[in-house]
Amino acid sequence: MRLPEGTGGGSLKEFAESFQERNPHLRVFNMVLHMDEATPHLHVDFVPVATEQSRGPQRGYQ
């Protein structure tokens, strides 16, 4: 992804690329970078995932 210089998009790109790593309990299914408005911004859609719970359905079911 190439972003225009001086738009702040570079910082958003770095944030987006490392989001999943920094948030292991959030599974991103859609992320959109908006550069067509006055302020560059991201829309991030995710689902929280609990992996260390002792209650509820057990992990591994289909």
PDB file of C-alpha atoms in Angstrom:
ATOM      1  CA  MET A   1       0.000   0.000   0.000  1.00  0.00           C
ATOM      2  CA  ARG A   2       1.440   3.359  -1.022  1.00  0.00           C
ATOM      3  CA  LEU A   3       0.238   6.458   0.813  1.00  0.00           C
ATOM      4  CA  PRO A   4       0.733  10.144  -0.050  1.00  0.00           C
ATOM      5  CA  GLU A   5       3.580  11.841   1.835  1.00  0.00           C
ATOM      6  CA  GLY A   6       2.657  14.203   4.672  1.00  0.00           C
ATOM      7  CA  THR A   7      -0.913  12.946   5.087  1.00  0.00           C
ATOM      8  CA  GLY A   8      -0.506  11.022   8.334  1.00  0.00           C
ATOM      9  CA  GLY A   9      -1.457   7.881   6.475  1.00  0.00           C
ATOM     10  CA  GLY A  10       1.936   6.298   7.155  1.00  0.00           C
ATOM     11  CA  SER A  11       1.300   6.263  10.891  1.00  0.00           C
ATOM     12  CA  LEU A  12      -2.140   4.768  10.336  1.00  0.00           C
ATOM     13  CA  LYS A  13      -0.675   2.094   8.078  1.00  0.00           C
ATOM     14  CA  GLU A  14       1.846   1.120  10.781  1.00  0.00           C
ATOM     15  CA  PHE A  15      -0.941   1.057  13.374  1.00  0.00           C
ATOM     16  CA  ALA A  16      -3.115  -1.132  11.145  1.00  0.00           C
ATOM     17  CA  GLU A  17      -0.318  -3.599  10.333  1.00  0.00           C
ATOM     18  CA  SER A  18       0.476  -4.203  14.009  1.00  0.00           C
ATOM     19  CA  PHE A  19      -3.101  -4.075  15.395  1.00  0.00           C
ATOM     20  CA  GLN A  20      -3.709  -7.845  15.437  1.00  0.00           C
ATOM     21  CA  GLU A  21      -0.351  -8.554  17.072  1.00  0.00           C
ATOM     22  CA  ARG A  22      -0.999  -5.989  19.820  1.00  0.00           C
ATOM     23  CA  ASN A  23      -4.574  -7.233  20.365  1.00  0.00           C
ATOM     24  CA  PRO A  24      -4.457 -11.052  20.328  1.00  0.00           C
ATOM     25  CA  HIS A  25      -7.980 -11.386  21.759  1.00  0.00           C
ATOM     26  CA  LEU A  26      -9.533  -9.360  18.923  1.00  0.00           C
ATOM     27  CA  ARG A  27      -9.945 -10.995  15.502  1.00  0.00           C
ATOM     28  CA  VAL A  28     -10.042  -8.350  12.780  1.00  0.00           C
ATOM     29  CA  PHE A  29     -12.334  -9.223   9.869  1.00  0.00           C
ATOM     30  CA  ASN A  30     -12.323  -5.837   8.123  1.00  0.00           C
ATOM     31  CA  MET A  31     -10.109  -2.756   8.266  1.00  0.00           C
ATOM     32  CA  VAL A  32     -10.483   0.246   5.963  1.00  0.00           C
ATOM     33  CA  LEU A  33      -8.145   3.234   5.719  1.00  0.00           C
ATOM     34  CA  HIS A  34     -10.014   6.408   4.713  1.00  0.00           C
ATOM     35  CA  MET A  35      -7.810   8.989   3.008  1.00  0.00           C
ATOM     36  CA  ASP A  36     -10.673  10.715   1.142  1.00  0.00           C
ATOM     37  CA  GLU A  37     -11.921  12.864   4.024  1.00  0.00           C
ATOM     38  CA  ALA A  38     -10.503  15.875   5.875  1.00  0.00           C
ATOM     39  CA  THR A  39      -8.767  13.672   8.464  1.00  0.00           C
ATOM     40  CA  PRO A  40      -7.242  10.289   7.551  1.00  0.00           C
ATOM     41  CA  HIS A  41      -8.705   7.559   9.768  1.00  0.00           C
ATOM     42  CA  LEU A  42      -9.306   3.813  10.095  1.00  0.00           C
ATOM     43  CA  HIS A  43     -12.481   1.812  10.502  1.00  0.00           C
ATOM     44  CA  VAL A  44     -11.686  -1.453  12.303  1.00  0.00           C
ATOM     45  CA  ASP A  45     -14.247  -4.257  12.603  1.00  0.00           C
ATOM     46  CA  PHE A  46     -13.354  -7.072  14.995  1.00  0.00           C
ATOM     47  CA  VAL A  47     -14.765  -9.888  17.081  1.00  0.00           C
ATOM     48  CA  PRO A  48     -13.536 -10.419  20.659  1.00  0.00           C
ATOM     49  CA  VAL A  49     -12.261 -13.958  21.274  1.00  0.00           C
ATOM     50  CA  ALA A  50     -11.875 -15.408  24.761  1.00  0.00           C
ATOM     51  CA  THR A  51      -9.271 -18.181  24.872  1.00  0.00           C
ATOM     52  CA  GLU A  52      -8.637 -18.672  28.582  1.00  0.00           C
ATOM     53  CA  GLN A  53     -12.148 -19.071  29.981  1.00  0.00           C
ATOM     54  CA  SER A  54     -13.272 -21.843  32.313  1.00  0.00           C
ATOM     55  CA  ARG A  55     -16.993 -21.269  31.618  1.00  0.00           C
ATOM     56  CA  GLY A  56     -18.991 -21.564  28.417  1.00  0.00           C
ATOM     57  CA  PRO A  57     -18.327 -23.709  25.325  1.00  0.00           C
ATOM     58  CA  GLN A  58     -14.973 -25.460  25.216  1.00  0.00           C
ATOM     59  CA  ARG A  59     -12.462 -24.435  22.557  1.00  0.00           C
ATOM     60  CA  GLY A  60     -12.171 -26.848  19.645  1.00  0.00           C
ATOM     61  CA  TYR A  61     -15.845 -27.393  18.879  1.00  0.00           C
ATOM     62  CA  GLN A  62     -16.974 -27.009  15.258  1.00  0.00           C
TER      63      GLN A  62
END
